[in-house]
Amino acid sequence: MAPPRPSGPAHPMQPFTVHEGLVAPLDRANVDTDAIIPKQFLKSIKRSGFGPNLFDEWRYLDRGEPGADNARRPLNPDFVLNLPRYKGASVLLARRNFGCGSSREHAPWALADFGFRALIAPSYADIFYNNCFKNGLLPIVLPDSAVDRLFADVAAFPGFRLVIDLPAQTVATTDGSLVVPFEVDPFRKHCLQHGLDDIGLTLQHADVIRAFEAKRLAEQPWLQ
Amino acid sequence: MPGATLYDKLFDAHVVRKEPDGTALLYVDRHLVHEVTSPQAYEGLRLAGRKPWRTSSIVATADHNTPTKDWDQGIRDPISRTQVATLDENVRATGAKAYFPFRDRRQGIVHVIGPEQGATLPGMTVVCGDSHTSTHGAFAALAFGIGTSEVEHVLATQCLLMKKAKSMLIRVDGRLPAGVTAKDLVLAVIGRIGTAGGTGHAIEFAGSAIRALSMEGRMTVCNMAIEAGARAGMVACDDTTMDYLRGRPFAPTGALWDRAVAHWRTLRSDDGAAFDATHVFDAAAVAPQVTWGTSPEMVTSVAGRVPDPDRERDATRRDGMAKALAYMGLAPNTPITDIRVDKVFIGSCTNSRIEDLRQAAAVARGRRVAGNVKLAMVVPGSGPVKAQAEAEGLDRVFRDAGFEWREPGCSMCLAMNDDRLEPGERCASTSNRNFEGRQGAGGRTHLVSPAMAAAAAVAGHFVDVRRLF
């Protein structure tokens, strides 16, 4: 059994406080994790380098393979992230049930590696939602009406940016003409805001875990 | 005071401590590990100078990348080979209760071998870096998929940080008609409540139709709870559960078995337990199902037609339907039975167990795969399933009918190995996801039961399997 150690996490998480960024719209519901990062890229044993293959099947006209030079591949000119006006976007606006499907954490890894810091959608799949927080990516839930309004604003105003304030739990336009509050679990907020390694936090309770485990395995020895 | 739900009992029994906002530290009894979602977790553990907390909780196998033929040639794709070798090294370096590596006779899909070995037991928390971990809830276990950061968290601490979900009861009354299976039932459920219908909930499946299912049928239903948006699906413990587990390699024996059973009998929702949401279904009204789109909720009965987006009022939904039909190459109002298939895949953690293969073989027996079907393949869920099928002569039935009989693994459910669809190819598949590109870039997936897949193989198009009996 491992005692808490002073050594830091292997993959320190970038803290999230206030972020201002360009917004890109992905106007379809039920975007699944197979679409976010196709399976052939899951063969990697690393956490990084997935950004060039984010939304691979929509983004490129050919079939992507691990190790290919993505800079030389034909881009799909119609895919929203390929439009010049959304170059450098760091806030992704999406529709309901974003991130449904598999548990692959390669999906938030790819989104973060591409440069996204925050997502805005009416709802997310549970596992994906959870995975985002582990990677410094803030998935914001806003009501359908607010998301509809943001889709309209993004379409109407090239260069549309939003300010996301995690401590204040608000999404706002840069001129402050629109300020929308959002909910987030206090514990998740705390960890994300401070970039905390939650394994380190949990290991502070190693004695409690050990005592719980000893009692459980004594009462139900078939679990051993 | 209302009684407790099965989910309440399972969750509450594993709470080590709670944060002020209700976030619980939840103890994990069983950690299933496979090659795709674990390498970064083991690496993180190593770089932080940590070790697995309790290796006797770990059961590992390689399943996603492994080939389903020519096993004597090993894994030819070097990237896949590295990933599987990395699992070998990680498990051998740090330890596990059991490891079934590539080519072991007990190797197979992680969600098939857990129950098969008795490594999944009632009352356990079961986690795995794989969304279909919900499968194990069939044993009155709290089982759910986790991401790689959480895999590392479980390795390091034997716990997970999580908030309790809401509870949902899906009660299915009555009896399924002959020829209608657990797969059809769960597809019909998803068709009604939608792929986000269970989001934020843990689903308990109950009612006379669920109690009448075998453990394998219950696993199929719980497997697809995640396709309804719920991380966990579960079924109460009963005699069917005990009968399945008795004598399994990792199940308790003797006096310990009796003690365990006495505890397991309590793993059911109390009478009058309150659920946050309830849906009631009539099993007798369920017909064989076929998906027509790119989400499992895009499903209809085999007697139905491809829907017309113009008749959908919600704009986002209409747009989604139109995109799905364009991707699937289908015209609105096409009868489902007019859809011809190029390939047939019988396998996956949803439908690769012995009963699934028996149901498919019963249809294939004495028939031939239709001329327009380029490939019909059967991929057993594990080495023991394959051996059992061969002992019953099912491999001969399939081969005689023109199916390929393969080695176990995830195979064309997600096409990480060489088994995949080419662009534009249409497949009748017993797997769980019909997402764009899931079975290969540009591939078109229709989800069905094993019997319906076999029927499509021999007819060359979808057909109501009940007409073939």
XYZ file of C-alpha atoms in Angstrom:
693
model
C 0.000 0.000 0.000
C 1.242 3.429 -0.912
C 1.701 6.176 1.645
C 1.233 9.771 0.454
C 4.396 10.973 -1.198
C 5.761 14.446 -1.584
C 6.373 13.940 -5.299
C 3.988 15.857 -7.548
C 1.620 14.451 -10.125
C 3.023 13.181 -13.379
C 0.743 15.414 -15.403
C 0.167 18.677 -13.531
C -3.197 20.194 -14.330
C -3.394 23.770 -15.588
C -5.463 25.803 -13.093
C -8.574 27.485 -14.486
C -9.616 30.877 -13.162
C -10.730 33.467 -15.745
C -10.429 32.709 -19.445
C -11.271 34.909 -22.404
C -11.338 33.265 -25.801
C -12.671 33.052 -29.329
C -15.792 30.896 -29.640
C -16.264 28.166 -32.286
C -19.728 26.656 -32.858
C -20.322 22.938 -33.444
C -23.982 22.844 -34.251
C -25.015 19.212 -33.835
C -26.411 17.162 -30.976
C -25.005 13.890 -29.603
C -21.399 14.487 -30.695
C -19.827 11.222 -29.587
C -16.291 10.451 -28.482
C -15.681 8.380 -31.636
C -16.216 11.614 -33.591
C -14.055 13.624 -31.194
C -11.119 11.230 -31.539
C -11.404 8.121 -33.746
C -10.242 4.768 -32.431
C -7.041 4.372 -34.445
C -5.492 7.179 -32.383
C -6.272 5.357 -29.126
C -3.370 3.028 -29.762
C -0.987 5.673 -28.434
C 0.404 5.069 -24.971
C 0.879 8.831 -24.417
C -1.400 11.564 -23.107
C -0.348 14.248 -25.563
C -0.362 14.850 -29.296
C -4.056 14.167 -29.988
C -4.932 17.738 -31.068
C -4.140 17.339 -34.789
C -6.606 14.413 -34.911
C -9.453 16.091 -33.028
C -12.660 15.488 -35.053
C -10.446 13.727 -37.596
C -13.181 12.297 -39.826
C -14.942 15.654 -40.139
C -11.833 17.751 -40.352
C -9.940 15.971 -43.114
C -11.035 14.505 -46.431
C -8.842 11.401 -46.196
C -8.571 8.687 -43.576
C -6.246 9.563 -40.724
C -3.699 7.111 -39.396
C -1.401 7.405 -36.402
C 1.995 8.726 -37.406
C 0.757 10.451 -40.594
C 1.896 14.004 -41.283
C -1.385 15.794 -40.635
C -0.073 19.077 -42.093
C -0.048 17.434 -45.526
C -3.550 15.992 -45.378
C -6.464 17.522 -47.345
C -8.707 19.594 -45.077
C -12.483 19.543 -45.341
C -13.181 23.198 -46.221
C -16.741 22.958 -44.896
C -15.863 21.817 -41.383
C -16.355 24.639 -38.930
C -12.970 24.423 -37.207
C -11.287 24.778 -40.600
C -12.907 28.175 -41.269
C -10.379 31.016 -40.895
C -12.716 32.985 -38.635
C -12.517 30.296 -35.940
C -8.734 29.849 -36.039
C -7.387 30.022 -32.508
C -10.749 29.284 -30.862
C -10.492 28.190 -27.245
C -14.186 27.959 -26.344
C -16.314 25.310 -28.059
C -20.050 25.895 -28.259
C -21.969 22.637 -28.697
C -25.378 21.020 -28.479
C -26.959 18.527 -26.089
C -25.351 15.267 -24.934
C -21.877 16.311 -26.057
C -19.247 13.615 -25.471
C -21.572 10.621 -25.428
C -20.194 7.155 -26.016
C -16.974 5.673 -24.784
C -14.997 6.552 -21.652
C -11.866 7.395 -23.653
C -10.085 10.274 -21.958
C -8.370 10.788 -25.297
C -11.442 12.944 -26.114
C -10.723 15.694 -23.555
C -6.998 15.213 -24.202
C -7.599 15.983 -27.893
C -9.831 18.985 -27.146
C -7.308 20.426 -24.699
C -4.356 19.658 -26.963
C -6.126 21.482 -29.811
C -6.363 24.548 -27.586
C -9.835 24.444 -26.065
C -10.086 25.537 -22.429
C -13.850 25.525 -22.029
C -16.956 23.944 -23.554
C -20.492 25.283 -23.495
C -23.463 22.994 -24.138
C -26.936 22.242 -22.731
C -25.730 18.821 -21.490
C -22.837 16.362 -21.565
C -22.466 12.623 -21.189
C -21.517 11.782 -17.600
C -18.136 10.098 -18.120
C -16.925 12.725 -20.583
C -18.043 15.523 -18.255
C -16.063 13.989 -15.435
C -12.986 13.425 -17.603
C -12.869 17.105 -18.617
C -12.306 18.277 -15.046
C -9.286 15.979 -14.740
C -7.634 17.801 -17.622
C -8.109 21.484 -16.931
C -11.028 21.682 -19.357
C -14.195 23.369 -18.056
C -17.481 21.922 -19.396
C -20.150 24.551 -18.801
C -23.839 23.653 -18.825
C -26.159 26.453 -19.950
C -29.894 26.291 -20.640
C -31.009 25.645 -24.226
C -32.200 29.228 -24.589
C -28.790 30.648 -23.640
C -27.013 28.194 -25.944
C -29.368 29.148 -28.806
C -28.599 32.810 -28.208
C -24.838 32.156 -28.229
C -25.095 30.191 -31.502
C -26.893 33.182 -33.023
C -24.273 35.610 -31.689
C -21.346 33.536 -32.935
C -22.889 33.407 -36.398
C -23.672 37.138 -36.403
C -20.392 38.525 -35.061
C -17.060 37.338 -36.521
C -14.454 37.312 -33.772
C -17.109 36.676 -31.092
C -15.374 36.070 -27.766
C -16.561 35.102 -24.317
C -15.140 35.636 -20.860
C -15.464 32.637 -18.604
C -15.042 33.376 -14.941
C -14.886 30.181 -12.893
C -14.639 31.805 -9.442
C -17.702 33.951 -10.233
C -19.358 31.098 -12.227
C -20.331 33.324 -15.152
C -20.094 33.353 -18.933
C -20.067 36.899 -20.311
C -19.574 38.769 -23.551
C -16.444 40.930 -23.614
C -18.518 44.149 -23.396
C -20.504 42.799 -20.474
C -23.803 43.126 -22.343
C -24.597 39.494 -21.563
C -23.730 37.722 -18.319
C -25.012 34.184 -17.764
C -24.408 32.303 -14.493
C -23.601 28.584 -14.475
C -23.531 25.819 -11.869
C -20.544 23.674 -10.973
C -19.925 21.303 -8.053
C -17.969 23.134 -5.321
C -15.425 20.321 -5.010
C -14.788 20.116 -8.760
C -14.553 23.893 -8.942
C -12.033 23.963 -6.111
C -9.821 21.324 -7.750
C -9.975 22.924 -11.211
C -9.439 26.450 -9.952
C -6.303 25.427 -8.110
C -5.081 22.761 -10.542
C -5.097 20.190 -7.731
C -3.935 16.620 -8.124
C -6.890 14.736 -6.702
C -4.836 11.572 -6.123
C -2.694 13.577 -3.728
C -5.844 14.884 -2.038
C -7.287 11.386 -1.676
C -4.048 9.994 -0.279
C -4.327 12.476 2.565
C -7.079 10.125 3.728
C -5.030 6.950 3.298
C -5.586 5.892 6.906
C -9.361 6.198 6.570
C -9.286 4.178 3.351
C -7.106 1.527 4.956
C -9.438 1.186 7.933
C -12.509 0.994 5.682
C -10.845 -1.631 3.522
C -9.735 -3.792 6.451
C -13.246 -3.845 7.902
C -14.869 -4.542 4.544
C -12.570 -7.413 3.631
C -12.941 -8.907 7.114
C -16.735 -8.829 6.897
C -16.897 -10.025 3.288
C -13.752 -12.116 2.751
C -14.951 -13.258 -0.678
C -14.116 -9.755 -1.933
C -10.397 -10.315 -1.296
C -39.369 6.553 5.634
C -39.241 5.127 2.110
C -37.124 2.024 1.536
C -33.713 2.056 -0.096
C -33.108 1.370 -3.766
C -30.553 -1.205 -4.837
C -28.407 1.714 -5.982
C -28.660 3.365 -2.545
C -27.526 0.147 -0.892
C -24.596 -0.385 -3.243
C -23.406 3.221 -3.191
C -23.799 3.786 0.540
C -21.961 0.566 1.414
C -18.847 1.854 -0.372
C -18.623 5.414 0.959
C -15.303 5.869 2.760
C -15.857 9.554 3.531
C -17.658 12.603 2.155
C -16.652 16.144 1.200
C -18.871 18.982 2.484
C -20.573 19.267 -0.946
C -21.541 15.587 -0.895
C -18.715 14.342 -3.121
C -17.982 10.850 -1.822
C -14.782 8.876 -1.685
C -16.049 5.530 -2.957
C -14.183 2.265 -2.358
C -13.539 0.036 -5.393
C -13.711 -3.751 -4.990
C -12.877 -4.851 -8.525
C -10.731 -3.020 -11.058
C -10.814 -4.427 -14.581
C -7.952 -3.293 -16.790
C -7.372 -3.433 -20.548
C -4.627 -2.184 -22.826
C -6.199 0.960 -24.312
C -7.105 3.076 -21.306
C -4.433 1.946 -18.835
C -0.936 2.780 -20.183
C -1.093 6.486 -19.317
C -2.470 5.598 -15.868
C 0.373 3.198 -15.084
C 2.847 5.742 -16.422
C 1.391 8.459 -14.182
C 1.570 6.144 -11.212
C 5.189 5.330 -11.937
C 6.255 8.941 -12.505
C 4.686 9.951 -9.195
C 6.520 7.140 -7.430
C 3.294 5.330 -6.491
C 2.276 1.683 -6.535
C -1.115 0.003 -7.004
C -2.981 0.078 -3.685
C -4.436 -3.459 -3.807
C -3.333 -5.648 -6.677
C -5.777 -8.413 -5.673
C -8.545 -6.120 -6.960
C -7.127 -6.097 -10.499
C -8.190 -8.414 -13.315
C -6.577 -7.567 -16.638
C -6.771 -8.684 -20.248
C -5.898 -7.477 -23.741
C -8.972 -7.284 -25.945
C -9.385 -4.092 -27.989
C -6.296 -4.332 -30.215
C -5.948 -8.061 -30.532
C -6.411 -9.698 -33.938
C -9.166 -12.286 -34.431
C -7.240 -14.530 -36.823
C -3.731 -15.798 -37.519
C -2.820 -15.734 -33.856
C 0.371 -17.634 -34.616
C 1.629 -14.496 -36.373
C 1.159 -12.324 -33.287
C -0.002 -8.711 -33.556
C 1.229 -7.307 -36.855
C 0.350 -3.630 -36.314
C 3.420 -2.290 -34.466
C 1.468 0.401 -32.589
C -1.105 -2.119 -31.370
C 1.654 -4.544 -30.483
C 3.370 -1.870 -28.379
C 0.148 -1.097 -26.540
C -0.477 -4.760 -25.697
C 3.177 -5.246 -24.714
C 2.882 -2.203 -22.448
C -0.019 -3.860 -20.617
C 2.056 -7.040 -20.282
C 4.910 -5.063 -18.743
C 2.703 -3.008 -16.438
C 0.791 -5.979 -15.061
C 3.870 -8.131 -14.679
C 5.779 -5.326 -12.947
C 3.066 -4.385 -10.471
C 0.844 -7.465 -10.124
C -2.807 -8.472 -10.454
C -5.244 -11.063 -9.131
C -5.484 -12.449 -12.637
C -4.103 -11.565 -16.050
C -5.333 -13.141 -19.272
C -2.877 -11.933 -21.910
C -3.213 -12.209 -25.691
C -3.503 -15.907 -26.697
C -4.242 -17.143 -23.159
C -7.077 -19.658 -23.374
C -9.117 -17.569 -20.918
C -8.442 -14.268 -22.737
C -11.413 -12.369 -24.062
C -13.465 -9.206 -23.887
C -13.044 -7.759 -20.408
C -16.823 -7.588 -19.864
C -17.240 -11.217 -20.848
C -14.414 -12.666 -18.778
C -15.188 -10.790 -15.537
C -18.510 -12.583 -14.992
C -17.294 -15.774 -16.654
C -14.469 -16.138 -14.124
C -16.654 -15.137 -11.179
C -14.466 -12.049 -10.760
C -17.631 -9.965 -10.832
C -19.720 -10.623 -7.735
C -22.916 -9.114 -6.316
C -22.428 -6.150 -4.011
C -19.132 -5.153 -5.564
C -18.135 -1.847 -7.024
C -16.667 -2.757 -10.414
C -14.822 -0.172 -12.486
C -12.883 -0.231 -15.738
C -11.580 2.332 -18.178
C -14.377 1.356 -20.517
C -17.908 2.679 -20.722
C -19.466 -0.772 -21.126
C -18.478 -1.665 -17.581
C -22.189 -1.124 -16.882
C -22.510 -4.756 -18.075
C -21.476 -6.061 -14.654
C -24.446 -4.362 -12.999
C -26.428 -7.425 -14.091
C -24.986 -9.041 -10.940
C -26.398 -6.418 -8.543
C -23.001 -4.751 -8.610
C -22.373 -1.020 -8.914
C -20.387 -1.050 -12.141
C -19.426 1.871 -14.326
C -16.847 3.117 -16.787
C -14.129 5.598 -15.861
C -11.532 7.668 -17.686
C -7.795 7.090 -17.579
C -7.197 9.702 -14.849
C -9.681 7.776 -12.728
C -7.968 4.483 -13.606
C -4.818 6.013 -12.147
C -6.796 7.272 -9.146
C -8.143 3.776 -8.461
C -4.711 2.210 -8.932
C -3.205 4.697 -6.475
C -5.959 4.913 -3.859
C -8.473 2.057 -4.419
C -11.103 4.794 -4.443
C -12.893 7.239 -6.681
C -14.252 10.694 -6.009
C -17.844 10.958 -7.114
C -21.265 12.275 -6.299
C -24.233 9.996 -5.996
C -26.309 9.916 -9.182
C -30.089 10.093 -9.338
C -31.956 6.822 -9.549
C -34.102 5.599 -12.406
C -36.334 2.544 -12.491
C -36.998 0.906 -15.840
C -39.675 -1.655 -15.203
C -40.475 -4.114 -17.958
C -43.624 -6.111 -17.332
C -44.927 -9.126 -19.193
C -43.102 -11.539 -21.472
C -40.964 -10.948 -24.525
C -42.489 -12.629 -27.604
C -40.639 -15.601 -29.103
C -37.720 -14.455 -31.251
C -37.459 -11.155 -29.398
C -34.361 -10.858 -27.222
C -32.758 -8.765 -24.493
C -31.018 -6.770 -27.242
C -34.318 -5.835 -28.861
C -35.690 -4.881 -25.468
C -32.827 -2.555 -24.579
C -32.820 -0.975 -28.039
C -36.556 -0.308 -27.651
C -35.900 1.267 -24.239
C -33.207 3.543 -25.724
C -35.512 4.371 -28.624
C -38.046 5.677 -26.163
C -35.969 7.422 -23.487
C -33.162 8.541 -25.815
C -29.380 8.366 -25.577
C -29.407 11.095 -22.922
C -32.504 9.758 -21.156
C -30.466 8.220 -18.362
C -27.799 10.931 -18.077
C -27.062 11.699 -14.430
C -28.886 8.530 -13.333
C -28.108 4.978 -12.311
C -30.706 2.691 -13.895
C -32.214 -0.325 -12.198
C -33.887 -2.712 -14.635
C -36.713 -4.622 -12.978
C -40.069 -6.228 -13.646
C -41.144 -9.704 -14.672
C -39.520 -9.529 -18.118
C -36.129 -8.691 -16.584
C -36.470 -11.416 -13.935
C -37.236 -13.891 -16.727
C -33.970 -13.052 -18.524
C -30.901 -15.237 -18.128
C -27.758 -13.619 -16.691
C -26.475 -13.241 -20.243
C -29.646 -11.418 -21.261
C -29.367 -9.170 -18.220
C -25.746 -8.415 -19.135
C -26.860 -7.369 -22.630
C -29.432 -5.000 -21.123
C -27.052 -3.480 -18.530
C -24.291 -3.267 -21.151
C -26.356 -0.756 -23.094
C -27.401 1.354 -20.087
C -24.543 3.641 -21.136
C -26.175 3.952 -24.576
C -29.158 5.398 -22.688
C -26.763 7.849 -21.021
C -26.530 6.088 -17.641
C -23.054 5.222 -16.373
C -24.486 2.316 -14.392
C -27.281 -0.176 -15.033
C -28.201 -2.894 -12.570
C -30.501 -5.807 -11.816
C -31.383 -7.188 -8.373
C -29.910 -10.460 -7.133
C -32.054 -13.604 -7.381
C -31.719 -17.352 -7.912
C -30.712 -16.780 -11.535
C -27.721 -14.758 -10.290
C -26.645 -17.405 -7.777
C -27.089 -20.251 -10.254
C -24.830 -18.491 -12.727
C -22.089 -17.774 -10.180
C -21.959 -21.113 -8.357
C -18.713 -22.907 -9.187
C -17.086 -20.047 -11.137
C -13.283 -19.919 -10.578
C -13.219 -16.764 -8.407
C -16.601 -17.250 -6.702
C -16.507 -18.211 -3.021
C -17.075 -21.842 -2.039
C -18.299 -23.839 0.950
C -19.285 -21.910 4.072
C -18.083 -18.654 2.521
C -20.467 -19.188 -0.411
C -23.381 -19.566 1.997
C -22.400 -16.411 3.858
C -22.018 -14.528 0.615
C -25.405 -15.698 -0.674
C -27.111 -14.606 2.544
C -25.704 -11.126 1.975
C -26.397 -11.092 -1.756
C -30.075 -11.858 -1.137
C -30.396 -8.386 0.425
C -29.224 -6.743 -2.805
C -32.594 -5.643 -4.136
C -34.621 -2.465 -3.881
C -36.884 -2.407 -0.849
C -40.606 -2.491 -1.471
C -41.768 1.076 -1.845
C -38.294 2.442 -2.566
C -38.546 5.826 -4.259
C -36.842 6.474 -7.604
C -36.151 9.898 -9.105
C -37.602 8.709 -12.417
C -39.574 5.669 -13.555
C -40.335 4.300 -17.015
C -42.627 1.336 -17.580
C -42.483 -0.898 -20.641
C -44.644 -3.761 -21.902
C -42.393 -6.598 -23.038
C -45.137 -8.146 -25.160
C -45.188 -5.041 -27.365
C -41.485 -5.262 -28.286
C -40.597 -6.452 -31.803
C -37.135 -7.151 -33.263
C -35.318 -3.820 -33.523
C -33.017 -2.341 -36.180
C -31.228 1.012 -35.903
C -31.381 3.219 -39.012
C -29.191 6.166 -37.964
C -25.960 7.136 -36.236
C -27.133 7.065 -32.632
C -28.611 4.060 -30.801
C -31.799 6.057 -30.180
C -32.374 6.111 -33.960
C -34.107 2.759 -33.930
C -37.333 1.190 -35.108
C -38.927 -2.217 -35.387
C -38.031 -4.458 -38.318
C -41.565 -3.885 -39.590
C -40.955 -0.122 -39.655
C -39.559 2.349 -42.151
C -36.718 4.845 -42.162
C -38.303 8.014 -40.759
C -38.749 11.243 -42.684
C -36.870 14.229 -41.177
C -39.439 16.586 -42.703
C -41.966 15.270 -40.222
C -39.779 16.165 -37.219
C -40.668 19.502 -35.627
C -37.570 20.065 -33.438
C -34.910 21.785 -35.580
C -31.799 20.265 -33.946
C -33.367 16.817 -34.068
C -34.473 17.251 -37.708
C -30.982 18.349 -38.682
C -29.508 15.366 -36.828
C -31.838 12.973 -38.647
C -30.992 14.479 -42.035
C -27.247 14.220 -41.318
C -27.710 10.622 -40.165
C -29.641 9.605 -43.284
C -27.061 11.274 -45.533
C -24.263 9.412 -43.734
C -26.181 6.127 -43.793
C -27.085 6.493 -47.473
C -30.766 5.922 -46.750
C -33.868 7.589 -48.187
C -36.779 8.537 -45.913
C -39.644 6.016 -45.787
C -37.541 3.079 -46.983
C -38.882 -0.156 -45.446
C -36.260 -1.574 -43.046
C -36.528 -4.947 -44.781
C -35.423 -3.331 -48.079
C -32.022 -2.420 -46.596
C -29.319 -4.738 -47.952
C -26.136 -5.422 -46.010
C -22.502 -5.902 -47.088
C -21.122 -7.322 -43.870
C -22.404 -9.008 -40.733
C -20.682 -8.873 -37.350
C -21.753 -11.152 -34.500
C -19.735 -10.352 -31.384
C -18.848 -7.552 -28.873
C -19.332 -7.202 -25.113
C -23.044 -6.794 -25.844
C -23.657 -10.048 -27.711
C -20.787 -12.542 -27.876
C -21.717 -14.996 -25.128
C -22.726 -18.596 -25.635
C -26.477 -17.935 -25.674
C -25.957 -15.224 -28.296
C -24.018 -17.653 -30.464
C -26.674 -20.349 -29.986
C -29.398 -17.928 -31.080
C -27.441 -16.912 -34.170
C -26.525 -20.512 -34.984
C -30.163 -21.572 -34.753
C -30.875 -19.184 -37.639
C -27.734 -20.032 -39.628
C -28.200 -23.808 -39.345
C -28.785 -25.344 -42.746
C -28.752 -21.988 -44.532
C -26.142 -20.074 -46.540
C -24.867 -16.527 -46.262
C -26.425 -14.544 -49.146
C -24.316 -13.777 -52.213
C -24.319 -10.018 -51.684
C -22.811 -10.353 -48.200
C -19.028 -9.937 -48.534
C -18.187 -11.035 -45.020
C -20.166 -12.550 -42.154
C -18.047 -13.085 -39.075
C -18.624 -14.562 -35.643
C -16.261 -13.416 -32.885
C -16.786 -15.237 -29.584
C -16.425 -13.093 -26.460
C -13.737 -15.207 -24.818
C -11.649 -18.341 -25.073
C -14.085 -20.314 -22.870
C -17.075 -19.131 -24.965
C -15.260 -20.239 -28.100
C -14.424 -23.629 -26.596
C -18.007 -24.138 -25.432
C -19.380 -23.206 -28.856
C -16.992 -25.629 -30.530
C -17.978 -28.387 -28.095
C -21.577 -27.816 -29.183
C -20.623 -27.808 -32.869
C -21.708 -24.214 -33.399
C -18.484 -23.369 -35.214
C -19.390 -26.013 -37.815
C -22.872 -24.602 -38.185
C -21.472 -21.144 -38.833
C -18.700 -22.322 -41.143
C -21.052 -24.528 -43.137
C -23.293 -21.517 -43.628
C -20.376 -19.412 -44.888
C -19.585 -17.415 -41.747
C -16.004 -16.889 -40.621
C -15.280 -18.261 -37.144
C -12.728 -16.077 -35.380
C -10.655 -15.761 -32.222
C -12.055 -13.743 -29.274
C -11.759 -9.971 -28.849
C -13.557 -6.657 -29.311
C -12.981 -6.847 -33.058
C -15.297 -4.901 -35.350
C -17.331 -3.381 -32.532
C -14.826 -0.538 -32.575
C -12.437 -1.639 -35.313
C -9.160 -1.004 -33.547
C -7.749 -4.138 -35.105
C -7.922 -5.207 -38.765
C -11.641 -6.055 -38.603
C -13.413 -3.035 -40.018
C -15.831 -1.645 -42.547
C -14.613 0.140 -45.649
C -16.194 3.496 -46.556
C -19.820 3.055 -47.593
C -20.078 -0.563 -46.438
C -23.249 -1.430 -44.557
C -23.182 -3.823 -41.618
C -25.697 -5.707 -39.508
C -23.926 -5.698 -36.166
C -24.692 -7.106 -32.728
C -22.504 -4.434 -31.105
C -23.616 -1.373 -29.165
C -22.773 1.775 -31.133
C -23.776 2.915 -34.598
C -21.830 6.174 -34.438
C -20.287 7.599 -37.604
C -17.048 5.772 -38.315
C -17.383 3.491 -35.308
C -16.764 0.299 -37.286
C -14.414 1.990 -39.742
C -14.310 5.415 -41.395
C -17.383 5.827 -43.596
C -18.861 2.501 -42.449
C -22.614 2.235 -41.868
C -23.739 0.273 -38.820
C -27.187 -1.137 -38.049
C -27.508 -2.516 -34.515
C -29.501 -5.720 -34.119
C -29.754 -8.884 -32.015
C -27.619 -11.950 -32.826
C -30.609 -13.771 -34.338
C -31.479 -10.742 -36.475
C -27.843 -10.413 -37.603
C -27.769 -14.054 -38.666
C -31.098 -13.579 -40.451
C -29.714 -10.547 -42.322
C -26.661 -12.595 -43.289
C -28.676 -15.393 -44.871
C -31.297 -13.112 -46.445
C -28.843 -10.447 -47.605
C -31.095 -7.764 -46.145
C -32.925 -7.151 -42.886
C -35.749 -9.563 -42.268
C -37.966 -10.374 -39.292
C -36.154 -13.374 -37.854
C -39.468 -14.818 -36.703
C -40.288 -15.547 -40.348
C -37.306 -17.888 -40.536
C -38.313 -20.162 -37.655
